[in-house]
Coordinates of C-alpha atoms in Angstrom, one line a residue:
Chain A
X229 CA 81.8 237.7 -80.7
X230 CA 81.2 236.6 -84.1
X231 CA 84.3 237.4 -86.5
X232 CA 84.9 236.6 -90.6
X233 CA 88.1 236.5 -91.7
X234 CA 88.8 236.8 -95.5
X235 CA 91.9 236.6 -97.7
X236 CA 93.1 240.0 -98.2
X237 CA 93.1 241.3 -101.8
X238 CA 93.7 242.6 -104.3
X239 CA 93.7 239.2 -106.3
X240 CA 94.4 240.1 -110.1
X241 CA 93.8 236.8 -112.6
X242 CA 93.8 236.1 -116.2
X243 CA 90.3 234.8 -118.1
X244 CA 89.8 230.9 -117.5
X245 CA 92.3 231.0 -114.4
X246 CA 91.2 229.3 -111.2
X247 CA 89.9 231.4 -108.2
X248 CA 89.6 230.8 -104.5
X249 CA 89.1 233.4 -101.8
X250 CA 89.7 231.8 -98.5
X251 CA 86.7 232.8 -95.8
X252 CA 87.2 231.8 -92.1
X253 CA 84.9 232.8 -89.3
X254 CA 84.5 232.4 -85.2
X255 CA 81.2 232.3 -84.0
X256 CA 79.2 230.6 -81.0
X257 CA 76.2 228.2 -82.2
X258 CA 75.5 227.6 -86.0
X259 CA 76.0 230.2 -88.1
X260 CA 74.6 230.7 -91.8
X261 CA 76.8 231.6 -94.2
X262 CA 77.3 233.5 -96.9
X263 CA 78.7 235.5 -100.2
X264 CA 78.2 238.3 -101.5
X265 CA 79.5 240.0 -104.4
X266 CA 79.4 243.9 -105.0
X267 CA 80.3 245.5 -108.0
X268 CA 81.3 249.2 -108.7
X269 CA 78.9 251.7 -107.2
X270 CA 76.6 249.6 -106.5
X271 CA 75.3 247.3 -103.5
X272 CA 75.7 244.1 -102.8
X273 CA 73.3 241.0 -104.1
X274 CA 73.8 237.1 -102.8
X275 CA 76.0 235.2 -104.6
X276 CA 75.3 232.5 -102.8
X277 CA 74.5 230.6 -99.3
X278 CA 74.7 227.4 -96.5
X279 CA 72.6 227.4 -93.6
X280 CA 74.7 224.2 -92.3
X281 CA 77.6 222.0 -91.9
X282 CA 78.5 220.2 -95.3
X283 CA 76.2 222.4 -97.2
X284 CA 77.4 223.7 -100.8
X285 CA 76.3 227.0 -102.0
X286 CA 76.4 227.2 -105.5
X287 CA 75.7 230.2 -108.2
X288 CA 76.7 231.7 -111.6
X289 CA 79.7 229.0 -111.4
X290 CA 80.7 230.1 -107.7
X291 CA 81.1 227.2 -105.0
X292 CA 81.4 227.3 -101.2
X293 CA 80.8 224.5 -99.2
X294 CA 80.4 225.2 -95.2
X295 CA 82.9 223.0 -93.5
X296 CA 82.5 222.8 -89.7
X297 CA 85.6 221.2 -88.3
X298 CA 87.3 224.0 -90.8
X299 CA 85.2 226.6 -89.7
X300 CA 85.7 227.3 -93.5
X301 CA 84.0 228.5 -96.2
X302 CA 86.1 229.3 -99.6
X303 CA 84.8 230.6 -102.0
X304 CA 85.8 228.8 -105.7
X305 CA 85.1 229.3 -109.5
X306 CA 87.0 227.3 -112.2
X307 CA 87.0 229.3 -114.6
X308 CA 86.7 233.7 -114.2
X309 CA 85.8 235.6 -116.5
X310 CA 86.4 239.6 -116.5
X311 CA 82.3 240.1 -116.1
X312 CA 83.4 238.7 -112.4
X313 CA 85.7 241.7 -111.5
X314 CA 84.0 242.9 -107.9
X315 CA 84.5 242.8 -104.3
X316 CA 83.5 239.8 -102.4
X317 CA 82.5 239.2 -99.3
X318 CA 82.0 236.4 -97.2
X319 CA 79.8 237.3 -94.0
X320 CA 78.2 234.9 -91.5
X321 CA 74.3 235.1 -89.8
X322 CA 75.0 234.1 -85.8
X323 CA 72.2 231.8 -84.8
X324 CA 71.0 233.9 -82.1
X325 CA 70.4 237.2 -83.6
X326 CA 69.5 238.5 -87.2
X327 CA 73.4 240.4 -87.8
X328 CA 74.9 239.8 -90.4
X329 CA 79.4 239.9 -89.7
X330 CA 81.4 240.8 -92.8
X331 CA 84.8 239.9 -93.8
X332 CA 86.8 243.0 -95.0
X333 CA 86.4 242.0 -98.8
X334 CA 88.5 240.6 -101.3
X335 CA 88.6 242.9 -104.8
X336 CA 89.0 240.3 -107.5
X337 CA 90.0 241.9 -111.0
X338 CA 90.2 239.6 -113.8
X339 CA 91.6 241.0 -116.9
X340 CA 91.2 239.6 -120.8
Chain B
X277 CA 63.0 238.2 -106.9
X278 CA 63.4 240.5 -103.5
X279 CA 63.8 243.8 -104.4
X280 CA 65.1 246.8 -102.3
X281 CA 65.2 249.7 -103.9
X282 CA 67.2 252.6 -102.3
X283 CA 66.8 256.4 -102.7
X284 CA 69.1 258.5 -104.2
X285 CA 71.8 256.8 -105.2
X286 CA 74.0 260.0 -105.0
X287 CA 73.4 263.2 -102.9
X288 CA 75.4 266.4 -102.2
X289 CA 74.4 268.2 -99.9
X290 CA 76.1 271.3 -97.9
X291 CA 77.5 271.6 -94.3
X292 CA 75.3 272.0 -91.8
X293 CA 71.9 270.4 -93.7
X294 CA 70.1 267.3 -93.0
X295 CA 69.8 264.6 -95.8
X296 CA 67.1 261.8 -95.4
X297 CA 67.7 258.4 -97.3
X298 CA 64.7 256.0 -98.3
X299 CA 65.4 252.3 -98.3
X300 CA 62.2 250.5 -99.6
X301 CA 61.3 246.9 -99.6
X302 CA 59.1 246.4 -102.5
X303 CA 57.8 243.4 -103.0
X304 CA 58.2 241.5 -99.4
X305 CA 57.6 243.1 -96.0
X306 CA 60.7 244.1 -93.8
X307 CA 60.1 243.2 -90.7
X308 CA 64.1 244.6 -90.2
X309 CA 66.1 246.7 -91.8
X310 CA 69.7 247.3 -91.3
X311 CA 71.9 250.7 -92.2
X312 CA 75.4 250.1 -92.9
X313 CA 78.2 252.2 -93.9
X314 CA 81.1 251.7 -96.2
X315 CA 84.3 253.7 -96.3
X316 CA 86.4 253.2 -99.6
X317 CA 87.6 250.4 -100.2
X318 CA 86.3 249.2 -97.0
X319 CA 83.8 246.5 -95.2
X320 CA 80.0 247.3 -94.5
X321 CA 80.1 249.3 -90.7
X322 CA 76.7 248.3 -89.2
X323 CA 74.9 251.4 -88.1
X324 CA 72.0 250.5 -86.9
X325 CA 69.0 247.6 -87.1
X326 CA 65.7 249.1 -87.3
X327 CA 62.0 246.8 -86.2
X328 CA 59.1 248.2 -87.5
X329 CA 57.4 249.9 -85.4
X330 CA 60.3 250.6 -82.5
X331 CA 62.7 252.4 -81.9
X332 CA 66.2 251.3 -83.7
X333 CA 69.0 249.7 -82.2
X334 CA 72.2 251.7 -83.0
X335 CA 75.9 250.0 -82.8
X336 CA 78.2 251.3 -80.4
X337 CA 79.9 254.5 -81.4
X338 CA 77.1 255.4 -83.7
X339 CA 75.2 258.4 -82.8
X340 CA 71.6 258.5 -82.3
X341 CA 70.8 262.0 -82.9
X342 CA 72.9 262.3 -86.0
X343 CA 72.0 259.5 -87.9
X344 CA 68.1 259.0 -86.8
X345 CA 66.1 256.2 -88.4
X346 CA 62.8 255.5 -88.9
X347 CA 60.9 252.0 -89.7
X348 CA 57.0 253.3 -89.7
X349 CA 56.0 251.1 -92.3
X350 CA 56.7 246.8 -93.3
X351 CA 57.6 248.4 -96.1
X352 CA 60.0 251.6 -95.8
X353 CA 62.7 252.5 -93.8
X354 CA 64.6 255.4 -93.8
X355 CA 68.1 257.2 -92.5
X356 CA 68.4 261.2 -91.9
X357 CA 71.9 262.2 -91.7
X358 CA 71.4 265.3 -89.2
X359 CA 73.5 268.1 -89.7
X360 CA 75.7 266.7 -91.9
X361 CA 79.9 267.5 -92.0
X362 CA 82.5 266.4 -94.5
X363 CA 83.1 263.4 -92.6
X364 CA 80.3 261.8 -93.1
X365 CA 80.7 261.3 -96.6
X366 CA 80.5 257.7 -97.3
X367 CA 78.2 255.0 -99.0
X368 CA 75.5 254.3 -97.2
X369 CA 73.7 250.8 -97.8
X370 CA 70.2 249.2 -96.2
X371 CA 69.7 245.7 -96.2
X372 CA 66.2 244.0 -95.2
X373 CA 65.0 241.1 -93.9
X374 CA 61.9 239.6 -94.5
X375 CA 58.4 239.2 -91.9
X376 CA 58.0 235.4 -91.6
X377 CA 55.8 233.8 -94.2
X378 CA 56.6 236.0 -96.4
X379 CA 59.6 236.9 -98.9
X380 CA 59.5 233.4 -101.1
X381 CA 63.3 231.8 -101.2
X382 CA 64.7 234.6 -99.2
X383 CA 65.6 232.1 -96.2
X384 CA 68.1 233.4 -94.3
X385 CA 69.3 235.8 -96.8
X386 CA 68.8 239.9 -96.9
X387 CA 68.1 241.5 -99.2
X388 CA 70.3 245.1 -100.4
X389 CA 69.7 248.0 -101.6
X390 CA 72.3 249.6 -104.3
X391 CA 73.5 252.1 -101.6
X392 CA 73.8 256.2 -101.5
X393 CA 76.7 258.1 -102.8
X394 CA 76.6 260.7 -100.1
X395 CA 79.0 263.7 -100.4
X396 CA 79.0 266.7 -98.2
X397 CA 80.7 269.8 -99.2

C-alpha cells in the first residue's frame, strides 16, 4: 500500500538558518503530493502541492519539487523564521482513490 | 479561498454520553469528507471517508457504531462519538474534497477543518 516516510523531528533552528525536512513515499501509479503545515491547536491548511514528476510546489518561501526516480519530495526554506514553528507533514494522494497517506510529522521549532 | 469550518473546537463531555461534531464545507460542495484522528504528538488516523448521500466507509479497526457519520448534505458532514470513554479523547479533524466543477484552485487538494479538542471525563 501507499506509505510516506518523513524525517523524524524534533528539528530546533535559529532565525535565517536553512531548513529541509526529508519526505519519501511508496506508492503504485502517480501519486500527488503534498505539505501541510499545522500549527498549535489548530488543523492543518496546504502549504503547498505537485501533481507530477519534476513539478515544484512553492508557498510562503517553502519549496518541494516531486522527484520520481527519488521518489522524493523535501521540503526546503532558505531562510525560517520563528512565525514557521509547526508540525509538517508531507502526505501523498494515490492515483486510484481520493486517500490522502500522512508521514508521521516533523515539529519544526525555530527560535529568535 | 475553501473554507471548512468545524464545530466545536473543544468539547467535554462525561462518560457514557454521545457527542456529535459538525464539519461544514462552506463555500464549495463536498462531494467527500474524511474524519481523522490525532493522538498527541501524532499523525492524522483516517477514520472514515464519508459520500454524500451513502453510507461511510470506515478504516479497519474503526468502529461503526461508536463513531457513526453522517454526509446528508454537499455541504455538511458530521461525526457522533457514541457513548463516549476516556479513551477516546483525542483531536478530531474533517477534511473535504470538492464535487467536480466546483471548488476553484482546489485541484487535488482538501480542504481542513481546525479540528475538535474532545475530552471525556
Amino acid at each position: 500500500g501507499d506509505s510516506v516516510t518523513q524525517m523524524e523531528g524534533p528539528v530546533t533552528l535559529s532565525e535565517e538558518a536553512f531548513l529541509t525536512i526529508n519526505c519519501t513515499y511508496t506508492a503504485t501509479g502517480y501519486p500527488s503530493l503534498f505539505w501541510y503545515v499545522q500549527y498549535p491547536g489548530e488543523g492543518l491548511q496546504l502549504l503547498l502541492k505537485a501533481t507530477k514528476a519534476d513539478d515544484k510546489g512553492s508557498n510562503k518561501g517553502f519549496e518541494a519539487t516531486y522527484r520520481k526516480e527519488t521518489t522524493s519530495f523535501h521540503l526546503e526554506k532558505g531562510s525560517v523564521q520563528v512565525s514557521d514553528s509547526a508540525v509538517y507533514f508531507c502526505a501523498l494522494r494515490g492515483g486510484s482513490n481520493y486517500k490522502l497517506t500522512f508521514g508521521k510529522g516533523t515539529l519544526l521549532t525555530v527560535n529568535p | 479561498g475553501a473554507v471548512v469550518s468545524q464545530h466545536p473546537s473543544r468539547v467535554i463531555c462525561k462518560s457514557g454520553t454521545s457527542v456529535k461534531i459538525e464539519c461544514r464545507s462552506l463555500d464549495f460542495q463536498a462531494t467527500t469528507m474524511f474524519w481523522y484522528r490525532q493522538f498527541p504528538k501524532q499523525s492524522l488516523m483516517l477514520m472514515a471517508t464519508s459520500n454524500e448521500g451513502s453510507k461511510a466507509t470506515y478504516e479497519q479497526g474503526v468502529e461503526k457504531d461508536k463513531f457513526l457519520i453522517n454526509h446528508a448534505s454537499l455541504t455538511l458532514s458530521t461525526l457522533t462519538v457514541t457513548s463516549a470513554h476516556p479513551e477516546d479523547s483525542s483531536f478530531y479533524i474533517c477534511s473535504a474534497s470538492p464535487r467536480w466543477g466546483t471548488g476553484g484552485s482546489l485541484g487535488y487538494g482538501y480542504t481542513f477543518g481546525s479540528g475538535t479538542r474532545l475530552t471525556v471525563v
